[in-house]
Short mmCIF file of C-alpha atoms in Angstrom, two decimals:
data_model
loop_
_atom_site.label_atom_id
_atom_site.label_comp_id
_atom_site.label_asym_id
_atom_site.label_seq_id
_atom_site.Cartn_x
_atom_site.Cartn_y
_atom_site.Cartn_z
CA UNK C 1 -0.03 -0.04 -0.02
CA UNK C 2 3.12 2.41 0.19
CA UNK C 3 2.49 3.19 -3.51
CA UNK C 4 -0.97 4.56 -2.64
CA UNK C 5 0.43 6.57 0.07
CA UNK C 6 2.33 8.64 -2.27
CA UNK C 7 5.85 8.18 -1.54
CA UNK C 8 5.06 6.11 1.39
CA UNK C 9 7.39 7.73 3.48
CA UNK C 10 6.94 9.21 6.91
CA UNK C 11 10.16 10.86 8.33
CA UNK C 12 11.68 8.71 11.49
CA UNK C 13 13.01 10.27 14.72
CA UNK C 14 16.21 9.31 16.44
CA UNK C 15 13.80 8.23 19.18
CA UNK C 16 12.06 5.83 16.84
CA UNK C 17 15.33 4.35 15.67
CA UNK C 18 16.32 3.57 19.18
CA UNK C 19 12.98 2.16 19.84
CA UNK C 20 13.83 -0.10 16.74
CA UNK C 21 16.87 -1.31 18.57
CA UNK C 22 15.43 -1.97 21.72
CA UNK C 23 12.43 -3.81 20.28
CA UNK C 24 15.04 -6.05 18.06
CA UNK C 25 16.92 -6.75 21.23
CA UNK C 26 13.59 -7.65 23.28
CA UNK C 27 12.55 -9.94 20.49
CA UNK C 28 15.80 -11.63 20.52
CA UNK C 29 15.64 -12.15 24.27
CA UNK C 30 12.03 -13.44 23.80
CA UNK C 31 13.67 -16.10 21.42
CA UNK C 32 16.27 -16.89 24.18
CA UNK C 33 19.02 -15.43 22.00
CA UNK C 34 21.83 -13.11 23.49
CA UNK C 35 22.28 -11.40 19.81
CA UNK C 36 19.84 -10.08 17.30
CA UNK C 37 19.56 -11.67 14.10
CA UNK C 38 18.41 -10.18 11.06
CA UNK C 39 14.93 -11.54 11.50
CA UNK C 40 14.49 -9.69 14.40
CA UNK C 41 15.19 -6.66 12.85
CA UNK C 42 12.86 -7.36 9.87
CA UNK C 43 9.91 -8.34 12.35
CA UNK C 44 10.38 -5.12 14.19
CA UNK C 45 10.68 -2.98 11.16
CA UNK C 46 7.52 -4.79 9.84
CA UNK C 47 5.56 -3.92 13.24
CA UNK C 48 6.71 -0.30 13.09
CA UNK C 49 5.76 -0.02 9.44
CA UNK C 50 2.42 -1.25 10.32
CA UNK C 51 2.04 0.94 13.27
CA UNK C 52 3.05 4.05 11.20
CA UNK C 53 0.51 3.05 8.54
CA UNK C 54 -2.33 2.91 10.91
CA UNK C 55 -1.37 6.25 12.36
CA UNK C 56 -0.54 8.14 9.22
CA UNK C 57 -2.52 6.71 6.50
CA UNK C 58 -6.29 7.52 6.30
CA UNK C 59 -9.07 5.37 5.54
CA UNK C 60 -8.64 5.50 1.59
CA UNK C 61 -4.91 4.75 1.89
CA UNK C 62 -3.60 8.14 1.43
CA UNK C 63 -0.60 9.39 3.48
CA UNK C 64 -1.39 12.15 5.90
CA UNK C 65 1.50 13.52 7.89
CA UNK C 66 -0.85 15.61 9.93
CA UNK C 67 -2.39 12.73 11.56
CA UNK C 68 -1.12 11.53 14.70
CA UNK C 69 2.06 12.46 16.83
CA UNK C 70 2.85 16.06 17.16
CA UNK C 71 1.55 17.01 13.71
CA UNK C 72 4.95 17.56 12.57
CA UNK C 73 5.53 20.27 14.97
CA UNK C 74 8.68 20.09 17.12
CA UNK C 75 8.59 20.02 20.95
CA UNK C 76 11.92 21.45 21.16
CA UNK C 77 10.80 24.93 21.53
CA UNK C 78 9.10 24.38 24.82
CA UNK C 79 11.74 22.46 26.26
CA UNK C 80 14.36 25.05 25.26
CA UNK C 81 12.22 27.77 26.86
CA UNK C 82 12.01 25.69 30.02
CA UNK C 83 15.72 25.12 30.06
CA UNK C 84 16.30 28.67 29.51
CA UNK C 85 14.04 29.65 32.50
CA UNK C 86 15.89 27.28 34.51
CA UNK C 87 19.40 28.90 33.70
CA UNK C 88 17.93 32.12 34.61
CA UNK C 89 16.68 31.11 37.86
CA UNK C 90 20.27 29.65 38.45
CA UNK C 91 21.93 32.74 37.48
CA UNK C 92 19.53 34.98 39.55
CA UNK C 93 20.15 32.47 42.59
CA UNK C 94 23.57 30.98 42.33
CA UNK C 95 23.19 28.96 45.49
CA UNK C 96 20.06 27.15 44.11
CA UNK C 97 20.93 23.58 42.80
CA UNK C 98 17.52 22.07 42.37
CA UNK C 99 13.88 22.66 41.40
CA UNK C 100 10.71 21.33 42.81
CA UNK C 101 8.05 20.34 40.66
CA UNK C 102 6.11 23.56 41.82
CA UNK C 103 9.10 25.60 40.81
CA UNK C 104 9.18 24.17 37.10
CA UNK C 105 5.55 24.68 36.72
CA UNK C 106 6.10 28.21 37.76
CA UNK C 107 8.91 28.50 35.22
CA UNK C 108 6.92 27.00 32.62
CA UNK C 109 3.99 29.48 33.36
CA UNK C 110 6.27 32.52 33.36
CA UNK C 111 7.47 31.34 29.81
CA UNK C 112 3.84 30.66 28.73
CA UNK C 113 4.31 27.07 28.22
CA UNK C 114 1.49 24.81 28.23
CA UNK C 115 1.03 22.70 31.34
CA UNK C 116 -0.83 19.74 29.68
CA UNK C 117 1.90 17.06 29.10
CA UNK C 118 4.29 18.79 31.38
CA UNK C 119 5.23 15.59 33.50
CA UNK C 120 5.88 13.65 30.19
CA UNK C 121 7.97 16.57 28.70
CA UNK C 122 10.11 16.49 31.90
CA UNK C 123 10.63 12.74 31.59
CA UNK C 124 11.76 13.32 27.74
CA UNK C 125 14.19 15.86 29.04
CA UNK C 126 15.53 13.47 31.50
CA UNK C 127 15.87 10.70 29.11
CA UNK C 128 17.52 12.98 26.74
CA UNK C 129 20.03 13.99 29.44
CA UNK C 130 18.92 17.71 29.84
CA UNK C 131 17.50 17.06 33.32
CA UNK C 132 18.00 14.52 36.21
CA UNK C 133 16.05 13.78 39.48
CA UNK C 134 17.80 13.54 42.51
CA UNK C 135 17.03 11.43 45.79
CA UNK C 136 14.78 13.99 46.96
CA UNK C 137 12.60 13.78 43.74
CA UNK C 138 13.63 17.25 42.90
CA UNK C 139 14.88 18.10 39.39
CA UNK C 140 18.27 19.45 38.53
CA UNK C 141 19.62 20.88 35.28
CA UNK C 142 22.56 18.92 33.78
CA UNK C 143 25.04 21.37 32.35
#
């Protein structure tokens, strides 16, 4: 059906590529193997293609990049704005080393960031290495 979906291509992100690797490794482990074989990767790619098809192809088989996900819009700007706000606070208060969740929400509000999906954005930033959580469950800016 990729011919019906125009070029049949949807951009893939680094995060999706990393997911393909992890899924291939998981499939190998499920088959009690220590190493990934070509069939693991092919099966995972097929799974991903079907997932993308279900999300990005409308009922008539036409590729619609506006469907699903972030609609092609990057979430980088809100993250960058939050990091800038945190850096500004650290510059203003040099003794400050960590942020509570309420302080981060206040920074987000000052930067006029949407708060829906805020916890997920923080988790993404932690996974990307921008933020970390300490033993008190407060957030720290990784420099």
